[in-house]
Amino acid sequence: MSRYEASEIEAKWQKAWEDAAIFQAETDHQKPKYYVLEMFPYPSGKLHMGHVRNYTMGDVIARYKLSTGHNVLHPMGFDAFGMPAENAAMASGGHPKDWTYSNIDTMVEQMKPLGLSLDWSRMFATCDPEYYGQQQSLFLDFLAKGLVYRKNAVVNWDPVDMTVLANEQVENGRGWRSGAVVERRELTQWFFKISDYSEDLLDALDGLENWPAKVRLMQENWIGKSRGLQFKFERTDGGAPVEVYTTRPDTLMGASFVGISPDHPIARQLEAESPEIASFVAECRKGGTTEEAIETAEKLGYDTGLRVKHPLDPNWELPVWIANFILMDYGTGAVFACPAHDQRDFEFASKYDLPIIPVLEPLDGAGELTEAYVPAKAEKVRYIKGFAGSEEQTGEEGVDAAVDKAEAEGWGEGVTKFRLRDWGLSRQRYWGCPIPVVHCDACGVVPEKKENLPIALPYDEDGTAIDFSVPGNPLDRHPSWRDCACPACGKPAQRETDTMDTFVDSSWYFARFTAPRAETPTDLEAASYWMNVDQYIGGVEHAILHLLYSRFFARAMHICGHLPESAKEPFDALFTQGMVTHAIYQSEGGNGRPVYHYPEEVDLRDGKAILKDTGQEVKIIPSAKMSKSKNNVVDPLHIISAFGADTARWFVLSDSPPERDVEWTASGAEAAFKHLARVYRLASEAATATGEGTGDEELRREMHKAIRDVTLGIESFGFNASIAKLYGFTNTLAKSKAGAATKKEAARVLAQLMSPMTPHLAEAMWEMLEGEGLVANAPWPQADEAMLVEASVTLPIQINGKRRAEITVAADLDKAEVEKLALAHEAVQRVLDGAAPKKVIVVPGRIVNVVA
RNA sequence: GCGGGCGUGAUGGAAUGGUAGACAUACCAGACUUAAAAUCUGUUGGGCCUUGUGCCCGUGUGGGUUCGAGUCCCACCGCCCGCACCA
């Protein structure tokens, strides 16, 4: 009997799979196709357990589908543009391109030992000119179809470094490098017209039955369809009226003031006229651009002195305030405030001593208003200052009545609005896909000619390396790249130096995988065959942006002829896996800042973490999200070299339900290894066993139950449940005294059931047990229904909902007989004490409850 | 602030509204061994006594619906994710 040598087994079978080329996907109309895709990684250069978990889940599905007769596409690539490469170049020199490609090599090297059933021949990185050139071609197609346009948008501006900052580069309202207070500044930028699809993207969510309900709900809220009233407040000074949009027109009689955004045209005008207002507005523009920053900032207001007339009472004048929490991007950039029924307005009115006028109250009467009264819209309330509909009605009815009345009287209009904004794709950065347009003094903005694509990023500055140590975009100051000839008139012109948001790169890679070397963005025939992605797997952090952008792109690509109509919703099923967490090892650096240590730099002894180099003890922060910046990223290579890939795969699947977070622990990995070694031993025992035994029938029954339960687990993404069942079945097999033939059969089935999770071990077992060919190609075992039927069943007996006894009865015994037997039970008799039960509930096959 | 989610033994977790704690980790005890490792077997939510197929309590907290609630509803507490230039 040989020992379980993971490294030997894994190298052997990886080579066998490669030689047989069984994971290379070719179009085959004889079989049903199955496209399984994990969200592709950013090439950080370090594979971590989160990746292993993600890809292992996809691999289980891919291998399972392969053995159920599907033609499987399971590709891998790299989301390779983005800021970390530029940051690395700034921090330690070098070039983003070199850094990225070297990381990709490293990561491929780290992924291959996992034994994933990937079609490596389709691999690409989004920073390959062959890929982003096709992306530029897509951009030009979108531009031609009116799906791209330019407008102004606000960015984070660092006034010291004179550069645009990403949100993550703004820390507590200050630039991460300069420490200067960030300002919001407007820039002309490129936008995708995703808002054209708001309604469609919302409606189509209903059809995504195999997406998690929470993701659909998040997208629904993000798109944020609302119906409200749009109307104008006339100004007492005769100036341009203030147009507002409100979702609660029923509270109009509670209006206290009119609020406008600091970026509202009226505010802009006043800013130019009054230094005091200019300084207030400048104050409002400090801080980052995130919605979070704006909404949590202290509420600031400034009374402009302008007055407007209430639309329902010309004698009622309301003040116009500039308020920092009103977004210019949403609605009209102006609102009327009803402090009695909006918490934010309430706080603002309290702070600036503005009136708070209740409009509605609960049906059972109102208490004193210490905060805004905001009942659910479906709740019936009493209107004490209503102006439309009944006195007692729901908020919804009130809104509808108010809109109807305003429309009938001609002073307002019912309007549907969406929260979803157009997608700004311009980035003032080097390491991204260049936007293929040219700015010409004579012709304006001119699209590049397709034959000039790809517009490739320059590697150096006429022979010398590009300098990344200066803030800002190197393309912007590049001596020669920027200058070009106008594609329209041929005169000297300048390239657009903005590059694309990296979300663009990831919004169509799934389509490119169907024909990764095509000379057009997609090959329609290949796309029609392979699309849609049957199962997409990734982190829930992508629930909104990436998935919504991809849904938009699929629609836009369809319009431009790059995807079939049927691929408008590109992901048939989505699974959002939980994160992998791990302790953070933290010490303090000389400057008082925290220093984070990699797990492999640390020895764990008696619950303490000791630095291997210095012997210094460091602080342990448990169960933190794995993050590059915190260095709490476990290196799977260490586990693979110690225990093998199968152990790593088994562990990441076993301990937590896939949708939840999992904490990586060293002891868990060791236990997984021990179990696999035990399975290997059992298989080799079974392979060499001889003779007859007892309990063959029972072992076979358990085998069929295992087939049923493991299969169900895989199909329902309950991999941890499948693994629990496999533990149980392994124990059964270990204890069984069955004859050699049955044991061998059971061990073979065990190998098959384990093959999606631990494919190398399964191949080794399959070979020992004389299975035919590769287990990866063997047809999935079928559970025999006849073997699953139980003759008798044990039912718990509850008395008043508490379990008191149990009876074992024939499985098909009818309800009346079960009730009779239950009532005759000694424990029931004791409690009833001769009295008749009030009620007896018999749930066949499950439980009996006697109500005494 | 807004949107979404999660909360069960020492630990990870299981449980179509139907026996709470499957399966595993850890710990403890035993077998094997000169010994250790490996392996195998067994115990383990808390409490009570009358030690029984016993009783009481127990799934973040407080209410509610139900014959029956970890599961459904309401409120609260805590943690996590997203918030449009991180990927």
JSON list of N, CA, C and O in Angstrom, two decimals, chain A residues 588-603:
[
{"chain": "A", "resi": 588, "resn": "GLU", "atom": "N", "xyz": [3.90, 48.48, 14.95]},
{"chain": "A", "resi": 588, "resn": "GLU", "atom": "CA", "xyz": [3.95, 49.92, 14.76]},
{"chain": "A", "resi": 588, "resn": "GLU", "atom": "C", "xyz": [5.31, 50.31, 14.19]},
{"chain": "A", "resi": 588, "resn": "GLU", "atom": "O", "xyz": [6.35, 49.89, 14.69]},
{"chain": "A", "resi": 589, "resn": "GLY", "atom": "N", "xyz": [5.27, 51.09, 13.13]},
{"chain": "A", "resi": 589, "resn": "GLY", "atom": "CA", "xyz": [6.53, 51.54, 12.53]},
{"chain": "A", "resi": 589, "resn": "GLY", "atom": "C", "xyz": [7.10, 52.73, 13.28]},
{"chain": "A", "resi": 589, "resn": "GLY", "atom": "O", "xyz": [6.49, 53.24, 14.22]},
{"chain": "A", "resi": 590, "resn": "GLY", "atom": "N", "xyz": [8.27, 53.15, 12.88]},
{"chain": "A", "resi": 590, "resn": "GLY", "atom": "CA", "xyz": [8.96, 54.23, 13.56]},
{"chain": "A", "resi": 590, "resn": "GLY", "atom": "C", "xyz": [8.17, 55.54, 13.59]},
{"chain": "A", "resi": 590, "resn": "GLY", "atom": "O", "xyz": [8.23, 56.28, 14.57]},
{"chain": "A", "resi": 591, "resn": "ASN", "atom": "N", "xyz": [7.38, 55.76, 12.52]},
{"chain": "A", "resi": 591, "resn": "ASN", "atom": "CA", "xyz": [6.64, 57.03, 12.45]},
{"chain": "A", "resi": 591, "resn": "ASN", "atom": "C", "xyz": [5.28, 56.94, 13.12]},
{"chain": "A", "resi": 591, "resn": "ASN", "atom": "O", "xyz": [4.44, 57.82, 12.96]},
{"chain": "A", "resi": 592, "resn": "GLY", "atom": "N", "xyz": [5.04, 55.85, 13.89]},
{"chain": "A", "resi": 592, "resn": "GLY", "atom": "CA", "xyz": [3.77, 55.69, 14.58]},
{"chain": "A", "resi": 592, "resn": "GLY", "atom": "C", "xyz": [2.67, 55.12, 13.70]},
{"chain": "A", "resi": 592, "resn": "GLY", "atom": "O", "xyz": [1.59, 54.82, 14.17]},
{"chain": "A", "resi": 593, "resn": "ARG", "atom": "N", "xyz": [2.98, 54.95, 12.42]},
{"chain": "A", "resi": 593, "resn": "ARG", "atom": "CA", "xyz": [1.98, 54.38, 11.52]},
{"chain": "A", "resi": 593, "resn": "ARG", "atom": "C", "xyz": [1.97, 52.86, 11.63]},
{"chain": "A", "resi": 593, "resn": "ARG", "atom": "O", "xyz": [2.99, 52.24, 11.91]},
{"chain": "A", "resi": 594, "resn": "PRO", "atom": "N", "xyz": [0.81, 52.23, 11.39]},
{"chain": "A", "resi": 594, "resn": "PRO", "atom": "CA", "xyz": [0.78, 50.76, 11.47]},
{"chain": "A", "resi": 594, "resn": "PRO", "atom": "C", "xyz": [1.58, 50.13, 10.32]},
{"chain": "A", "resi": 594, "resn": "PRO", "atom": "O", "xyz": [1.60, 50.65, 9.21]},
{"chain": "A", "resi": 595, "resn": "VAL", "atom": "N", "xyz": [2.26, 49.03, 10.68]},
{"chain": "A", "resi": 595, "resn": "VAL", "atom": "CA", "xyz": [2.97, 48.24, 9.67]},
{"chain": "A", "resi": 595, "resn": "VAL", "atom": "C", "xyz": [2.30, 46.88, 9.64]},
{"chain": "A", "resi": 595, "resn": "VAL", "atom": "O", "xyz": [2.05, 46.28, 10.69]},
{"chain": "A", "resi": 596, "resn": "TYR", "atom": "N", "xyz": [1.98, 46.41, 8.44]},
{"chain": "A", "resi": 596, "resn": "TYR", "atom": "CA", "xyz": [1.29, 45.14, 8.33]},
{"chain": "A", "resi": 596, "resn": "TYR", "atom": "C", "xyz": [2.25, 44.06, 7.82]},
{"chain": "A", "resi": 596, "resn": "TYR", "atom": "O", "xyz": [3.02, 44.31, 6.90]},
{"chain": "A", "resi": 597, "resn": "HIS", "atom": "N", "xyz": [2.17, 42.87, 8.43]},
{"chain": "A", "resi": 597, "resn": "HIS", "atom": "CA", "xyz": [3.10, 41.80, 8.08]},
{"chain": "A", "resi": 597, "resn": "HIS", "atom": "C", "xyz": [2.36, 40.67, 7.38]},
{"chain": "A", "resi": 597, "resn": "HIS", "atom": "O", "xyz": [1.24, 40.33, 7.75]},
{"chain": "A", "resi": 598, "resn": "TYR", "atom": "N", "xyz": [3.01, 40.08, 6.40]},
{"chain": "A", "resi": 598, "resn": "TYR", "atom": "CA", "xyz": [2.45, 38.92, 5.72]},
{"chain": "A", "resi": 598, "resn": "TYR", "atom": "C", "xyz": [2.41, 37.72, 6.67]},
{"chain": "A", "resi": 598, "resn": "TYR", "atom": "O", "xyz": [3.29, 37.57, 7.52]},
{"chain": "A", "resi": 599, "resn": "PRO", "atom": "N", "xyz": [1.39, 36.87, 6.52]},
{"chain": "A", "resi": 599, "resn": "PRO", "atom": "CA", "xyz": [1.29, 35.69, 7.39]},
{"chain": "A", "resi": 599, "resn": "PRO", "atom": "C", "xyz": [2.56, 34.84, 7.35]},
{"chain": "A", "resi": 599, "resn": "PRO", "atom": "O", "xyz": [2.95, 34.26, 8.37]},
{"chain": "A", "resi": 600, "resn": "GLU", "atom": "N", "xyz": [3.22, 34.77, 6.17]},
{"chain": "A", "resi": 600, "resn": "GLU", "atom": "CA", "xyz": [4.40, 33.92, 6.10]},
{"chain": "A", "resi": 600, "resn": "GLU", "atom": "C", "xyz": [5.61, 34.53, 6.80]},
{"chain": "A", "resi": 600, "resn": "GLU", "atom": "O", "xyz": [6.62, 33.87, 6.99]},
{"chain": "A", "resi": 601, "resn": "GLU", "atom": "N", "xyz": [5.47, 35.81, 7.21]},
{"chain": "A", "resi": 601, "resn": "GLU", "atom": "CA", "xyz": [6.57, 36.42, 7.98]},
{"chain": "A", "resi": 601, "resn": "GLU", "atom": "C", "xyz": [6.40, 36.15, 9.47]},
{"chain": "A", "resi": 601, "resn": "GLU", "atom": "O", "xyz": [7.20, 36.57, 10.29]},
{"chain": "A", "resi": 602, "resn": "VAL", "atom": "N", "xyz": [5.29, 35.48, 9.81]},
{"chain": "A", "resi": 602, "resn": "VAL", "atom": "CA", "xyz": [4.91, 35.39, 11.21]},
{"chain": "A", "resi": 602, "resn": "VAL", "atom": "C", "xyz": [4.84, 33.92, 11.64]},
{"chain": "A", "resi": 602, "resn": "VAL", "atom": "O", "xyz": [4.39, 33.07, 10.89]},
{"chain": "A", "resi": 603, "resn": "ASP", "atom": "N", "xyz": [5.33, 33.64, 12.85]},
{"chain": "A", "resi": 603, "resn": "ASP", "atom": "CA", "xyz": [5.15, 32.32, 13.47]},
{"chain": "A", "resi": 603, "resn": "ASP", "atom": "C", "xyz": [4.03, 32.42, 14.50]},
{"chain": "A", "resi": 603, "resn": "ASP", "atom": "O", "xyz": [4.00, 33.36, 15.29]}
]
